[in-house]
Amino acid sequence: MSTPYNPVCVANYIVDYVNKKDKKINNLKLQKILYFIQARKLVESDKPMFSGEIQKWKLGPVSPDVYHTFKMYGSKDINDTEPVLVSSDNPDAIFSGYEIHHFNADTDITNPIDRKLIEDTVDKLVDENPFDLVEITHQHEIWKVDEDKINNGGYNISYTNDEIKDFFTKSGEDAQIWL
């Protein structure tokens, strides 16, 4: 696979990496780390790390695809990767045009530069309290601009890659907490 990667594949890479390091990650923390990984990739290469949208939820940025994949853990730690449906030309695929893909670190995130970016960002943020990460994202102008809508039940409010890149580029080291 190449960038932009499937967001669940990136999430699985993070979960696998964190568990191998005997650290802990729940869905809330995973969501915030994904957001900062996406921001970092956009700032450093002008390309997204993963496809799909990141939405503005009450507890900050969320990849809906990843959220729904791991929501069965609730607030508990995620201890394993999850299969993902990926598009396929395989005529024997169970679902027309799709097949179930099981995580493989060697083939899911193929670029060593992307792996390093993910691992370095995870190393920097994995020990943070997830609610501290939520609070940080709530201070970002790109979340605050929609805060009233979000808190009044608005949903399907998405970040754009351009606004993420612009915010983190203009805010510099103050927002780039992965440094």
CSV table of C-alpha atoms in Angstrom, one decimal:
chain,number,residue,atom,x,y,z
A,1,MET,CA,0.0,0.0,0.0
A,2,SER,CA,1.1,3.6,-0.6
A,3,THR,CA,0.0,7.0,0.6
A,4,PRO,CA,-2.5,7.9,1.3
A,5,TYR,CA,-3.0,4.8,3.3
A,6,ASN,CA,-6.3,3.4,4.5
A,7,PRO,CA,-6.9,5.1,7.9
A,8,VAL,CA,-7.6,1.7,9.6
A,9,CYS,CA,-4.3,0.4,8.3
A,10,VAL,CA,-2.5,3.4,9.9
A,11,ALA,CA,-4.4,2.9,13.1
A,12,ASN,CA,-3.5,-0.8,13.1
A,13,TYR,CA,0.1,0.1,12.6
A,14,ILE,CA,-0.1,2.4,15.6
A,15,VAL,CA,-1.9,-0.2,17.8
A,16,ASP,CA,0.7,-2.9,16.9
A,17,TYR,CA,3.6,-0.6,17.5
A,18,VAL,CA,2.2,0.6,20.9
A,19,ASN,CA,1.5,-2.9,22.1
A,20,LYS,CA,4.9,-4.1,21.1
A,21,LYS,CA,6.4,-1.4,23.3
A,22,ASP,CA,4.2,-2.4,26.2
A,23,LYS,CA,2.4,0.9,26.2
A,24,LYS,CA,-1.3,1.5,26.3
A,25,ILE,CA,-3.7,3.2,23.8
A,26,ASN,CA,-7.5,3.6,23.8
A,27,ASN,CA,-9.7,4.8,21.0
A,28,LEU,CA,-9.7,8.4,22.2
A,29,LYS,CA,-5.9,8.6,22.3
A,30,LEU,CA,-5.6,6.8,19.0
A,31,GLN,CA,-7.9,9.4,17.4
A,32,LYS,CA,-5.8,12.3,18.6
A,33,ILE,CA,-2.5,10.6,17.6
A,34,LEU,CA,-3.9,10.0,14.1
A,35,TYR,CA,-4.8,13.6,13.8
A,36,PHE,CA,-1.3,14.7,14.7
A,37,ILE,CA,0.2,12.2,12.4
A,38,GLN,CA,-2.0,13.5,9.5
A,39,ALA,CA,-1.0,17.1,10.4
A,40,ARG,CA,2.7,16.3,10.6
A,41,LYS,CA,2.6,14.5,7.2
A,42,LEU,CA,0.8,17.4,5.6
A,43,VAL,CA,3.3,19.9,7.0
A,44,GLU,CA,6.4,18.0,6.2
A,45,SER,CA,5.4,16.6,2.7
A,46,ASP,CA,2.2,18.4,1.6
A,47,LYS,CA,0.6,14.9,1.3
A,48,PRO,CA,-1.9,13.2,3.6
A,49,MET,CA,-0.8,10.1,5.5
A,50,PHE,CA,-4.2,8.5,5.1
A,51,SER,CA,-7.4,8.9,3.1
A,52,GLY,CA,-10.8,9.5,4.5
A,53,GLU,CA,-12.0,12.3,6.5
A,54,ILE,CA,-11.2,13.6,10.0
A,55,GLN,CA,-14.3,15.0,11.6
A,56,LYS,CA,-14.7,17.6,14.4
A,57,TRP,CA,-16.4,15.8,17.3
A,58,LYS,CA,-17.1,16.9,20.9
A,59,LEU,CA,-13.9,15.3,22.0
A,60,GLY,CA,-11.9,16.7,19.1
A,61,PRO,CA,-10.7,15.2,15.8
A,62,VAL,CA,-12.0,11.7,14.9
A,63,SER,CA,-11.5,9.5,11.9
A,64,PRO,CA,-15.0,7.9,11.7
A,65,ASP,CA,-13.6,4.8,9.9
A,66,VAL,CA,-11.2,4.2,12.7
A,67,TYR,CA,-13.6,5.0,15.5
A,68,HIS,CA,-16.2,2.5,14.2
A,69,THR,CA,-13.5,-0.2,13.7
A,70,PHE,CA,-12.3,0.1,17.4
A,71,LYS,CA,-15.5,1.3,19.2
A,72,MET,CA,-16.1,-2.1,20.7
A,73,TYR,CA,-13.2,-1.4,23.1
A,74,GLY,CA,-15.1,1.5,24.6
A,75,SER,CA,-12.7,3.4,26.8
A,76,LYS,CA,-10.6,0.3,27.4
A,77,ASP,CA,-7.1,-0.2,25.9
A,78,ILE,CA,-6.9,-1.6,22.4
A,79,ASN,CA,-4.9,-4.8,22.6
A,80,ASP,CA,-5.1,-6.0,19.0
A,81,THR,CA,-5.3,-4.9,15.4
A,82,GLU,CA,-8.6,-5.3,13.5
A,83,PRO,CA,-9.4,-6.5,10.0
A,84,VAL,CA,-10.4,-4.0,7.4
A,85,LEU,CA,-12.4,-4.1,4.2
A,86,VAL,CA,-10.2,-3.0,1.3
A,87,SER,CA,-11.1,-2.6,-2.4
A,88,SER,CA,-10.1,-5.5,-4.5
A,89,ASP,CA,-10.1,-6.7,-8.1
A,90,ASN,CA,-10.0,-10.3,-6.8
A,91,PRO,CA,-12.9,-12.1,-8.5
A,92,ASP,CA,-13.0,-14.6,-5.5
A,93,ALA,CA,-13.5,-11.8,-3.0
A,94,ILE,CA,-16.3,-12.5,-0.5
A,95,PHE,CA,-17.8,-9.0,-1.0
A,96,SER,CA,-18.1,-7.7,-4.6
A,97,GLY,CA,-15.1,-5.4,-5.1
A,98,TYR,CA,-13.8,-5.8,-1.5
A,99,GLU,CA,-11.9,-8.2,0.6
A,100,ILE,CA,-11.1,-8.6,4.3
A,101,HIS,CA,-7.5,-7.5,4.9
A,102,HIS,CA,-5.6,-8.6,8.1
A,103,PHE,CA,-2.9,-6.3,9.4
A,104,ASN,CA,0.7,-6.9,8.2
A,105,ALA,CA,3.2,-4.3,9.3
A,106,ASP,CA,5.5,-5.1,6.4
A,107,THR,CA,2.9,-4.5,3.7
A,108,ASP,CA,0.5,-2.0,5.2
A,109,ILE,CA,2.9,0.9,5.7
A,110,THR,CA,5.6,0.2,3.1
A,111,ASN,CA,7.5,3.5,3.1
A,112,PRO,CA,10.2,3.6,5.8
A,113,ILE,CA,9.9,7.4,6.0
A,114,ASP,CA,6.2,7.1,6.8
A,115,ARG,CA,6.9,4.4,9.4
A,116,LYS,CA,9.5,6.7,11.1
A,117,LEU,CA,7.1,9.6,11.1
A,118,ILE,CA,4.3,7.4,12.6
A,119,GLU,CA,6.7,5.9,15.2
A,120,ASP,CA,8.3,9.2,16.2
A,121,THR,CA,4.9,10.8,16.6
A,122,VAL,CA,3.6,7.9,18.6
A,123,ASP,CA,6.7,7.9,20.8
A,124,LYS,CA,6.2,11.6,21.5
A,125,LEU,CA,2.4,11.4,22.3
A,126,VAL,CA,1.7,7.9,23.6
A,127,ASP,CA,2.3,8.7,27.3
A,128,GLU,CA,0.1,11.8,27.2
A,129,ASN,CA,-3.3,11.6,28.9
A,130,PRO,CA,-5.9,11.4,26.2
A,131,PHE,CA,-8.0,14.2,27.7
A,132,ASP,CA,-4.9,16.5,27.7
A,133,LEU,CA,-4.7,15.8,23.9
A,134,VAL,CA,-8.4,16.6,23.6
A,135,GLU,CA,-7.9,19.9,25.4
A,136,ILE,CA,-5.0,20.7,23.1
A,137,THR,CA,-7.1,20.1,20.0
A,138,HIS,CA,-9.9,22.2,21.5
A,139,GLN,CA,-7.5,25.1,21.6
A,140,HIS,CA,-6.9,24.9,17.9
A,141,GLU,CA,-8.7,27.6,15.9
A,142,ILE,CA,-9.8,25.1,13.3
A,143,TRP,CA,-11.8,23.2,16.0
A,144,LYS,CA,-13.0,26.3,17.8
A,145,VAL,CA,-14.5,27.9,14.7
A,146,ASP,CA,-17.1,25.1,14.8
A,147,GLU,CA,-17.3,24.6,18.5
A,148,ASP,CA,-20.9,26.0,18.9
A,149,LYS,CA,-22.2,23.8,16.1
A,150,ILE,CA,-20.4,20.8,17.6
A,151,ASN,CA,-21.6,21.3,21.1
A,152,ASN,CA,-25.2,21.9,19.8
A,153,GLY,CA,-25.4,18.5,18.2
A,154,GLY,CA,-23.9,19.3,14.8
A,155,TYR,CA,-22.2,16.4,13.1
A,156,ASN,CA,-20.4,15.5,9.9
A,157,ILE,CA,-18.3,18.6,10.2
A,158,SER,CA,-15.0,17.7,8.6
A,159,TYR,CA,-11.5,19.2,8.6
A,160,THR,CA,-10.0,19.7,5.3
A,161,ASN,CA,-6.4,18.7,4.7
A,162,ASP,CA,-5.7,22.3,3.6
A,163,GLU,CA,-7.0,23.8,6.8
A,164,ILE,CA,-5.0,21.3,8.9
A,165,LYS,CA,-1.8,22.0,7.0
A,166,ASP,CA,-2.4,25.8,7.0
A,167,PHE,CA,-3.1,25.8,10.8
A,168,PHE,CA,-0.1,23.7,11.8
A,169,THR,CA,2.2,25.6,9.4
A,170,LYS,CA,1.2,29.0,10.6
A,171,SER,CA,1.1,28.0,14.3
A,172,GLY,CA,4.6,26.5,14.1
A,173,GLU,CA,6.1,24.8,17.1
A,174,ASP,CA,3.3,25.9,19.4
A,175,ALA,CA,0.9,23.5,17.7
A,176,GLN,CA,3.4,21.0,16.4
A,177,ILE,CA,3.5,19.0,19.6
A,178,TRP,CA,5.2,16.1,17.8
A,179,LEU,CA,8.5,18.0,17.8
